XYZ file of C-alpha atoms in Angstrom:
692
model
C 108.558 91.620 59.541
C 111.282 90.971 62.115
C 112.961 94.041 63.634
C 115.650 92.990 66.153
C 117.217 89.856 67.614
C 119.346 89.413 70.748
C 120.609 86.008 71.753
C 123.302 84.209 73.707
C 124.049 80.463 73.784
C 126.912 78.132 74.739
C 127.490 74.687 73.240
C 128.820 72.313 75.969
C 130.420 69.929 73.454
C 132.785 72.630 72.077
C 132.612 75.287 74.774
C 131.914 77.960 72.122
C 129.569 80.822 72.954
C 127.583 82.827 70.380
C 126.356 86.210 71.498
C 124.808 88.584 68.942
C 122.579 91.667 68.802
C 121.121 92.102 65.293
C 118.982 94.881 63.805
C 116.961 93.955 60.710
C 115.676 96.236 57.958
C 113.118 95.916 55.221
C 114.210 94.787 51.773
C 117.101 92.438 50.932
C 119.624 91.772 53.723
C 122.696 89.522 53.533
C 124.247 87.737 56.550
C 127.946 87.178 55.821
C 130.994 85.919 57.677
C 133.491 83.045 57.906
C 132.512 79.432 58.339
C 131.143 78.549 61.783
C 130.897 82.198 62.780
C 127.184 81.939 63.657
C 125.461 83.040 60.444
C 122.971 80.182 60.400
C 122.525 80.586 64.158
C 120.770 83.921 63.491
C 118.106 82.203 61.368
C 117.824 79.372 63.930
C 117.300 81.832 66.775
C 114.544 83.609 64.781
C 112.771 80.272 64.374
C 113.364 79.423 68.098
C 111.905 82.729 69.276
C 108.798 82.242 67.143
C 108.147 78.510 67.653
C 110.167 77.332 70.688
C 112.478 74.329 71.125
C 110.825 72.426 68.242
C 112.638 74.855 65.889
C 116.117 74.048 67.260
C 118.415 71.931 65.095
C 119.585 69.901 68.104
C 118.118 68.735 71.410
C 117.595 71.072 74.360
C 120.627 69.509 76.126
C 122.883 70.729 73.274
C 122.155 74.397 74.153
C 123.490 75.729 77.452
C 122.430 79.067 78.955
C 120.193 79.702 75.934
C 118.576 83.145 76.006
C 116.957 84.950 73.067
C 114.678 87.928 72.389
C 112.958 88.811 69.094
C 111.039 91.945 68.101
C 108.631 91.548 65.156
C 105.569 93.260 63.634
C 102.351 91.632 62.348
C 99.243 93.457 61.008
C 100.345 96.776 62.522
C 101.033 95.367 66.007
C 104.503 95.200 67.594
C 105.494 92.045 69.492
C 108.455 91.084 71.696
C 109.070 87.431 72.595
C 111.660 86.501 75.253
C 112.720 82.877 75.632
C 115.113 80.670 77.586
C 115.283 76.901 77.703
C 112.612 76.840 80.456
C 110.736 80.172 80.267
C 108.886 82.283 77.722
C 107.019 85.612 77.614
C 105.184 87.471 74.830
C 104.303 91.181 74.776
C 101.892 92.881 72.366
C 102.346 96.656 72.035
C 104.185 96.680 75.384
C 101.627 94.595 77.353
C 102.244 90.979 78.417
C 99.766 88.682 76.645
C 101.280 85.239 77.385
C 103.663 83.812 80.005
C 105.095 80.299 79.897
C 106.353 78.078 77.105
C 103.025 76.437 76.258
C 100.922 79.659 76.289
C 103.500 81.473 74.121
C 103.790 78.485 71.730
C 100.006 78.609 71.368
C 99.648 82.392 71.025
C 102.220 83.097 68.251
C 100.666 80.659 65.671
C 97.308 82.332 66.435
C 98.874 85.721 65.617
C 100.613 84.513 62.419
C 97.815 82.204 61.293
C 100.241 79.296 60.736
C 102.771 77.197 62.628
C 106.334 75.932 62.257
C 105.532 73.496 59.421
C 104.059 76.185 57.154
C 106.806 78.632 58.173
C 109.587 76.206 57.249
C 107.962 75.372 53.931
C 106.988 78.909 52.873
C 109.348 81.315 54.659
C 112.646 79.408 55.133
C 115.008 77.646 52.788
C 118.019 75.990 54.430
C 120.959 74.756 52.367
C 120.553 71.152 53.452
C 116.750 71.294 52.964
C 116.528 73.366 49.772
C 116.271 70.336 47.475
C 113.938 68.407 49.785
C 110.741 69.473 47.999
C 112.019 68.474 44.564
C 113.593 65.230 45.824
C 110.286 63.939 47.154
C 108.144 61.519 45.236
C 104.965 63.146 43.899
C 102.754 61.453 46.494
C 105.075 62.577 49.309
C 105.234 66.095 47.836
C 101.452 66.248 47.612
C 101.071 65.150 51.251
C 103.683 67.688 52.353
C 102.096 70.582 50.472
C 98.599 69.481 51.506
C 99.778 69.527 55.109
C 101.284 72.994 54.682
C 98.256 74.568 53.025
C 95.819 72.748 55.319
C 94.241 70.522 52.676
C 95.154 67.412 54.681
C 93.139 68.857 57.524
C 90.198 69.206 55.126
C 90.665 65.543 54.134
C 90.671 64.537 57.793
C 87.596 66.652 58.443
C 85.853 65.191 55.394
C 86.680 61.675 56.543
C 85.506 62.493 60.064
C 82.267 64.004 58.703
C 81.611 60.867 56.626
C 82.252 58.639 59.643
C 79.959 60.790 61.775
C 77.197 60.619 59.155
C 77.545 56.823 58.921
C 77.491 56.459 62.714
C 74.362 58.607 62.975
C 72.619 56.606 60.220
C 73.455 53.337 61.968
C 72.239 54.726 65.279
C 68.947 55.758 63.626
C 68.572 52.287 62.062
C 69.280 50.573 65.392
C 66.705 52.717 67.203
C 64.141 52.188 64.432
C 64.538 48.386 64.598
C 63.778 48.291 68.339
C 61.154 51.090 68.647
C 57.663 49.581 69.084
C 54.293 51.269 69.762
C 53.087 50.107 73.246
C 49.545 48.676 73.806
C 47.181 50.997 75.708
C 45.501 49.309 78.779
C 41.680 48.660 78.763
C 39.532 50.947 80.968
C 37.499 48.907 83.564
C 33.687 49.031 83.180
C 33.065 50.294 86.737
C 36.109 52.594 86.768
C 36.239 55.514 89.181
C 39.384 57.530 89.855
C 41.493 56.067 92.658
C 41.663 59.483 94.351
C 37.846 59.481 94.778
C 37.855 55.875 95.997
C 40.740 56.601 98.366
C 38.820 59.536 99.877
C 35.788 57.273 100.409
C 37.989 54.507 101.810
C 39.690 56.934 104.218
C 36.264 57.726 105.699
C 35.386 54.039 106.093
C 38.914 53.300 107.401
C 38.331 55.794 110.179
C 35.018 54.046 111.033
C 36.759 50.658 110.785
C 39.519 51.862 113.121
C 36.874 52.939 115.660
C 35.154 49.558 115.339
C 38.477 47.708 115.785
C 39.200 49.739 118.899
C 35.758 48.840 120.303
C 36.264 45.147 119.510
C 39.658 45.243 121.204
C 38.143 46.866 124.289
C 35.214 44.407 124.423
C 37.545 41.427 123.965
C 38.929 41.961 127.467
C 36.588 40.329 130.032
C 36.513 41.344 133.705
C 35.381 39.227 136.686
C 33.519 40.446 139.760
C 36.005 41.189 142.624
C 36.151 38.725 145.597
C 35.792 40.138 149.149
C 38.843 39.365 151.410
C 38.545 37.527 154.819
C 39.898 38.559 158.296
C 42.295 35.789 159.580
C 41.987 36.734 163.321
C 38.728 38.500 163.668
C 40.483 41.432 165.423
C 40.955 44.942 164.131
C 44.393 46.443 163.702
C 43.817 48.936 166.554
C 43.197 46.110 169.068
C 46.222 44.152 167.868
C 48.298 47.341 168.033
C 47.448 47.705 171.768
C 48.577 44.131 172.499
C 51.779 44.741 170.526
C 52.542 47.985 172.390
C 52.266 46.201 175.799
C 54.526 43.397 174.538
C 57.126 45.893 173.253
C 57.032 47.850 176.527
C 57.942 44.718 178.517
C 60.706 43.934 176.026
C 62.178 47.439 176.350
C 62.156 47.232 180.184
C 63.898 43.855 180.063
C 66.527 45.150 177.636
C 67.264 48.143 179.916
C 67.736 45.834 182.942
C 69.886 43.406 180.944
C 72.084 46.290 179.773
C 72.562 47.412 183.403
C 73.307 43.816 184.456
C 75.909 43.518 181.678
C 77.762 46.494 183.132
C 78.117 44.736 186.576
C 80.707 41.904 186.336
C 80.386 38.674 188.295
C 83.146 38.733 191.023
C 82.443 35.723 193.185
C 85.442 34.085 194.992
C 87.601 37.266 194.826
C 88.540 39.600 197.724
C 89.522 43.254 197.784
C 92.906 42.365 199.360
C 93.767 40.156 196.391
C 92.911 42.986 194.032
C 95.006 45.469 196.124
C 98.007 43.077 196.056
C 97.761 42.838 192.260
C 97.522 46.629 191.974
C 100.820 46.924 194.050
C 102.503 44.343 191.782
C 101.613 46.490 188.757
C 103.192 49.532 190.480
C 106.483 47.666 191.214
C 106.584 46.323 187.666
C 106.314 49.874 186.332
C 109.241 50.956 188.604
C 111.281 47.990 187.282
C 110.647 49.054 183.686
C 111.737 52.627 184.515
C 114.974 51.255 186.125
C 115.728 49.171 183.013
C 115.122 52.133 180.740
C 117.431 54.344 182.893
C 120.298 51.815 182.907
C 119.916 51.373 179.125
C 120.204 55.098 178.451
C 122.773 55.961 181.200
C 126.063 53.978 181.496
C 127.894 53.724 184.844
C 131.391 55.395 184.500
C 134.516 53.123 184.471
C 136.877 55.830 185.916
C 136.396 58.483 188.575
C 137.608 62.069 188.315
C 140.810 61.400 190.254
C 141.804 58.533 187.984
C 141.134 60.614 184.872
C 143.216 63.560 186.214
C 146.123 61.232 187.136
C 146.251 59.796 183.613
C 146.158 63.297 182.128
C 149.263 64.239 184.232
C 151.056 61.193 182.849
C 150.230 62.309 179.322
C 151.613 65.813 180.055
C 154.876 64.334 181.340
C 155.169 62.139 178.247
C 154.601 65.130 175.940
C 157.347 67.087 177.858
C 159.754 64.181 177.302
C 158.948 64.144 173.576
C 159.551 67.918 173.395
C 162.954 67.551 175.155
C 163.948 64.863 172.686
C 163.014 67.134 169.809
C 165.062 70.057 171.242
C 168.108 67.785 171.762
C 167.924 66.748 168.106
C 167.701 70.389 167.006
C 170.747 71.213 169.155
C 172.719 68.334 167.582
C 171.743 69.554 164.118
C 172.879 73.120 164.942
C 176.215 71.955 166.375
C 176.857 69.970 163.204
C 176.956 73.205 161.248
C 180.480 73.907 162.622
C 182.335 76.569 164.658
C 183.822 79.992 164.299
C 187.551 80.489 165.262
C 188.892 83.874 166.340
C 192.090 84.639 164.350
C 193.671 86.581 167.162
C 192.927 84.423 170.186
C 191.996 81.116 168.569
C 188.703 81.051 170.513
C 186.116 78.588 169.187
C 182.309 79.029 169.209
C 179.444 77.429 167.266
C 178.226 78.944 164.012
C 174.546 78.775 165.307
C 175.446 79.916 168.729
C 172.414 82.132 169.303
C 169.940 79.437 168.314
C 171.791 76.872 170.460
C 171.646 79.174 173.479
C 167.875 79.594 173.010
C 167.490 75.793 172.860
C 169.561 75.369 176.031
C 167.215 77.750 177.849
C 164.176 75.723 176.765
C 165.892 72.455 177.809
C 166.741 73.955 181.194
C 163.071 74.812 181.762
C 161.949 71.322 180.736
C 164.447 69.688 183.107
C 162.531 71.172 186.018
C 159.292 69.396 184.892
C 158.221 65.720 185.190
C 159.430 63.719 182.143
C 158.147 60.213 181.379
C 159.305 58.311 178.334
C 156.619 55.588 178.471
C 153.225 56.432 176.857
C 150.101 55.916 179.113
C 147.997 52.779 178.306
C 144.778 54.821 178.017
C 144.678 57.029 174.903
C 143.671 60.669 175.078
C 140.575 59.892 172.929
C 139.463 57.183 175.355
C 140.253 59.517 178.238
C 137.938 62.146 176.710
C 135.178 59.474 176.345
C 135.592 58.490 180.036
C 135.358 62.185 180.959
C 132.089 62.597 178.962
C 130.578 59.485 180.557
C 131.582 60.727 184.044
C 130.159 64.220 183.387
C 126.833 62.713 182.172
C 126.610 60.385 185.172
C 127.093 63.260 187.573
C 124.001 64.898 185.993
C 121.724 61.815 186.457
C 123.300 60.430 189.632
C 120.710 62.039 191.905
C 117.813 60.496 189.856
C 119.424 57.080 190.175
C 120.040 57.311 193.910
C 116.614 58.735 194.777
C 114.389 56.802 192.308
C 115.766 53.915 190.310
C 118.233 52.387 192.754
C 115.297 51.425 195.019
C 113.282 49.736 192.248
C 113.274 45.899 192.096
C 115.834 44.328 189.767
C 113.285 41.710 188.632
C 109.631 42.452 187.652
C 106.868 40.933 189.872
C 103.883 39.175 188.146
C 100.138 40.061 188.561
C 96.989 37.894 188.144
C 94.853 40.569 186.527
C 95.398 43.650 184.368
C 94.692 47.097 185.807
C 91.497 47.315 183.711
C 90.351 43.923 184.997
C 91.156 44.970 188.566
C 88.965 48.093 188.182
C 86.103 46.004 186.702
C 86.320 43.394 189.494
C 86.410 46.094 192.164
C 83.234 47.615 190.605
C 81.594 44.162 190.581
C 82.374 43.503 194.269
C 80.840 46.867 195.198
C 77.525 46.159 193.235
C 76.905 42.437 193.971
C 73.590 43.181 195.738
C 72.279 45.241 192.794
C 73.256 42.418 190.420
C 71.040 39.971 192.316
C 68.095 42.423 192.193
C 68.471 42.873 188.428
C 68.516 39.136 187.772
C 65.260 38.721 189.725
C 63.514 41.569 187.875
C 64.626 40.270 184.457
C 63.181 36.838 185.243
C 59.808 38.438 185.994
C 59.743 40.267 182.603
C 60.629 37.245 180.432
C 57.779 36.273 177.997
C 55.772 33.112 178.335
C 56.661 30.181 176.098
C 53.426 30.535 173.912
C 53.075 34.344 173.759
C 51.331 35.413 170.480
C 53.308 37.112 167.639
C 51.435 40.400 167.800
C 53.683 42.018 165.156
C 52.714 39.383 162.582
C 49.066 39.624 163.602
C 49.206 43.420 163.164
C 50.668 43.093 159.624
C 47.963 40.618 158.662
C 45.192 42.841 160.121
C 46.546 45.904 158.308
C 46.841 43.909 155.046
C 43.215 42.762 155.397
C 41.985 46.297 155.957
C 43.944 47.521 152.864
C 42.553 44.677 150.740
C 39.060 45.525 151.943
C 39.468 49.126 150.787
C 40.802 47.951 147.407
C 37.872 45.533 147.070
C 35.394 48.362 147.598
C 37.101 50.401 144.820
C 37.102 47.319 142.546
C 33.391 46.859 143.072
C 32.793 50.459 141.960
C 35.074 49.983 138.900
C 33.378 46.696 137.943
C 29.935 48.217 138.052
C 31.152 51.192 135.921
C 32.764 48.733 133.421
C 29.524 46.792 133.070
C 27.683 50.012 132.279
C 30.372 51.162 129.718
C 30.368 47.713 128.066
C 26.631 47.945 127.351
C 27.185 51.370 125.741
C 30.105 50.166 123.570
C 28.138 47.152 122.323
C 25.500 49.566 120.993
C 28.204 51.763 119.359
C 29.837 48.741 117.661
C 26.528 47.606 116.208
C 25.973 51.068 114.703
C 29.516 51.188 113.206
C 29.133 47.727 111.602
C 26.070 49.034 109.761
C 28.195 51.936 108.382
C 30.949 49.497 107.276
C 28.713 47.506 104.902
C 30.218 47.389 101.366
C 33.817 48.000 102.618
C 35.339 44.959 100.853
C 33.702 45.865 97.540
C 35.200 49.396 97.912
C 38.703 47.953 98.528
C 38.441 45.711 95.440
C 37.286 48.613 93.267
C 40.213 50.718 94.537
C 42.692 47.915 93.710
C 41.306 47.676 90.160
C 41.499 51.470 89.740
C 45.096 51.606 91.000
C 46.141 48.719 88.754
C 44.638 50.463 85.729
C 46.190 53.830 86.583
C 49.611 52.236 87.144
C 49.353 50.360 83.824
C 48.246 53.597 82.117
C 51.202 55.528 83.603
C 53.627 52.849 82.376
C 51.993 52.911 78.942
C 52.104 56.708 78.839
C 55.840 56.741 79.691
C 56.483 54.054 77.078
C 54.431 56.001 74.538
C 56.469 59.152 75.306
C 59.691 57.133 74.901
C 58.304 55.781 71.621
C 57.574 59.308 70.369
C 60.919 60.658 71.694
C 62.704 57.813 69.907
C 60.917 58.698 66.649
C 62.026 62.326 67.095
C 65.584 61.114 67.891
C 65.607 58.851 64.806
C 64.467 61.761 62.654
C 67.113 63.957 64.286
C 69.852 61.380 63.679
C 68.829 61.094 60.022
C 68.726 64.884 59.598
C 72.106 65.245 61.345
C 73.544 62.463 59.152
C 72.322 64.373 56.072
C 73.976 67.519 57.457
C 77.299 65.687 57.977
C 77.101 64.323 54.424
C 76.578 67.885 53.221
C 79.621 68.954 55.282
C 81.653 66.181 53.669
C 80.564 67.322 50.194
C 81.317 70.966 51.070
C 84.810 70.057 52.359
C 85.527 68.096 49.190
C 84.389 71.069 47.124
C 86.511 73.421 49.250
C 89.558 71.179 48.791
C 89.015 71.208 45.080
C 88.633 75.017 45.023
C 91.847 75.463 47.035
C 93.755 73.213 44.670
C 92.258 75.020 41.683
C 93.534 78.324 43.069
C 96.837 77.123 44.571
C 98.331 75.188 41.641
C 97.861 77.883 38.926
C 99.020 80.627 41.335
C 102.064 78.591 42.368
C 102.934 77.787 38.742
C 102.666 81.436 37.735
C 104.808 82.810 40.598
C 107.409 79.995 40.421
C 107.746 80.337 36.612
C 108.326 84.081 36.919
C 110.980 83.510 39.596
C 112.926 80.801 37.757
C 112.938 82.880 34.567
C 114.559 85.791 36.407
C 117.000 83.573 38.303
C 118.257 81.810 35.156
C 118.297 84.883 32.922
C 115.625 83.349 30.725
C 117.377 79.977 30.404
C 114.448 78.409 32.208
C 110.988 79.721 31.431
C 108.300 77.736 33.203
C 107.600 75.505 36.203
C 104.411 73.484 36.137
C 102.898 71.503 39.024
C 99.929 69.253 38.230
C 97.128 68.029 40.515
C 99.291 65.074 41.623
C 102.227 67.467 42.265
C 104.515 66.173 39.540
C 107.011 69.023 38.897
C 108.207 69.839 35.376
C 110.707 72.555 34.476
C 110.223 73.558 30.835
C 108.604 70.119 30.416
C 111.587 68.328 32.009
C 111.192 66.339 35.270
C 112.842 68.220 38.165
C 114.904 65.210 39.310
C 116.679 65.137 35.889
C 118.093 68.684 36.282
C 121.612 69.559 37.317
C 122.417 70.520 40.902
C 122.072 74.256 40.349
C 118.972 73.696 38.215
C 117.340 71.732 40.990
C 118.350 74.424 43.479
C 116.849 77.223 41.381
C 113.656 75.247 40.734
C 113.239 74.319 44.425
C 113.966 77.894 45.493
C 111.352 79.172 43.028
C 108.794 76.736 44.388
C 109.591 77.593 48.033
C 109.380 81.345 47.436
C 106.238 80.803 45.375
C 104.588 78.902 48.238
C 105.508 81.747 50.576
C 103.969 84.274 48.154
C 100.759 82.250 47.892
C 100.372 81.201 51.557
C 101.914 83.714 53.966
C 102.910 86.929 52.189
C 99.811 88.824 53.202
C 100.376 88.023 56.901
C 104.124 87.710 57.564
C 106.039 88.843 54.481
C 109.436 87.203 55.155
C 111.848 84.852 53.374
C 115.096 83.520 54.891
C 117.603 81.530 52.837
C 120.632 79.731 54.307
C 123.404 79.424 51.647
C 120.871 78.590 48.961
C 123.348 79.779 46.259
C 126.106 77.396 47.398
C 125.677 75.014 44.415
C 125.291 77.812 41.804
C 127.976 79.258 39.610
C 128.819 82.927 39.819
C 126.497 83.926 36.984
C 123.470 82.024 38.340
C 124.216 83.117 41.899
C 124.269 86.758 40.782
C 121.008 86.313 38.898
C 119.431 84.608 41.929
C 120.634 87.487 44.052
C 119.143 89.859 41.554
C 115.810 88.014 41.685
C 115.808 88.237 45.461
C 116.543 91.949 45.099
C 113.560 92.410 42.784
C 111.313 90.454 45.165
C 111.416 93.420 47.545
C 108.288 94.687 45.873
C 106.510 91.412 46.744
C 108.214 90.296 49.991
C 108.816 92.934 52.647
C 111.882 91.276 54.100
C 114.460 88.875 52.628
C 117.478 87.489 54.502
C 120.205 85.490 52.785
C 123.079 83.699 54.539
C 125.893 83.548 51.961
C 129.666 83.189 51.497
C 129.392 85.174 48.270
C 128.787 88.858 47.607
C 125.071 89.280 46.840
C 123.708 92.638 45.767
C 121.966 93.252 49.063
C 120.482 96.467 50.474
C 122.361 95.968 53.739
C 124.716 93.465 55.308
C 124.833 91.775 58.725
C 128.427 90.731 59.324
C 129.458 88.164 61.958
C 132.975 86.915 62.791
C 136.255 88.185 61.255
C 135.566 90.173 57.999
C 139.181 90.596 56.823
C 138.702 88.143 53.927
C 135.435 89.665 52.655
C 135.077 92.363 49.982
C 131.354 92.988 49.666
C 130.951 95.115 46.501
C 132.784 97.941 48.194
C 130.128 97.961 50.918
C 131.525 97.921 54.434
C 130.031 95.288 56.773
C 127.501 96.459 59.323
């Protein structure tokens, strides 16, 4: 049963918000209130909490800020489900067992044993859906009820089992048509196992490898070494002595030639000429020093007397300018006016004190030299002339003692100073030069002197070749001896290799047979495995056919139980609801519905409503009452008159012994155990029971 519901939701299209907290009780409860006060919303929120957004009457976008929580009890366990539009959580006895929309949507049907479709058919009857079951055609009604009770699933399973059996039978037939027993290969007459032949061949292969190595060694022929010849008939020691004497003469000549190269030829030159050139170089150096001095040191344009005279002229000019300035100040002060004594009419200037001070300054200036004309040379130029004069006075002594005596033009010389030194050295050693030339001529080689260096190389090469030849002779004699031994070894190995080709052929035949046998054995195993698979497919097909038959039998058993039980419960309900006016509802195997023998679609509106309600409650009794004993009706008495509505209410009241919890949304005053009132209750008088 359901115990408590809390929800809140806003509809964007109208801006209305429904916010309720409802406590449910066992027995018969009525939900009452004005139109559009949220009565049906309570039932919708119960369905939403149990089965998610699929239970909402509109789309998810129609519900803003949707939040709901439902407490319910199943098989002695207490559950709380909390949902929003995007989240969900389920607790069992206070512990979280599922989080997320999909896990919760999966867990609750597992707890109840059925989903939304069965719930809506067996536990809920909405006003606009109450007549849906009776309005269906029999075939539609049968499919709907089959879907609710799970018979359609049995049909699907039966169909699937039949298809599986047929597929397995066809697979077995296909395998049987292609499965053939392979032909076993014939055993050769001289057959020996390839492993034995391979062992024997490995031994002969080792002998064959030794024989091949010997043949390869013997295939290489060697010739007797040829003794080298001496091209000169002289040993290297003798030639070395001749070469040493030749090199000694060459070294002596090179030493004398080096000394001769250091003494220059100076014929036709005298020491006086060299001394004159050396003096010319000295004067040229003094000329360069004079030019450098005159470049760095400028001769002054004015002497000290001239500079001092011009400075006095500048002082006189500045005094004249100062006197002119004082005269102007005096004129400006006199222009300020005079004071007149009122008693003696004496006049004196207003700025008399300042004028008297100016007159004193002018009197002092009149005693000095005053020149109006400005000197031609500026004070800046005068300072430059003074700096040049001061610098000249510092270097004047160097000029007068050194540079003034140097030539103004540079003299020219025939030779450089280095050449002069070399020529002087040559003039001093002319006698030694002649001696060296004579000695060098004596040490020069003759025109046809032998090339002892080449002869030495050839003699040394001959002696090396002779040593190699001696070693080659020893190696050749050893090779001839080893060759004789290897020829004997090869002859012995060839005797051991007799029958090798026959062994190889026998091994090839053995391997071919064993390979063919292995292929046959694998094919034979496949053949046997295929037979086992065919038998398995046929046995599995028989099993699936048995499953199909069992499902058909189960479907029949369910229908045999369901239809009589539904007829019995529905007939009892309609009899109570109509006060005995209607006695029986019968539903046949094809789900044609008759009420007291009359087709349901020929009844009046209230008659159809009562019949449909009886069927819906009956389905709930048969399918879900043992698990989740609940029935919710939404204005199911709207089309009934007062008498039939009261009887229907009475039937619902009596169903308390069969259904643990009944909820009825109504605008009327049913005889309920308790009431859940929503909205304004001023217009409702509920059998003198105040709204909860």
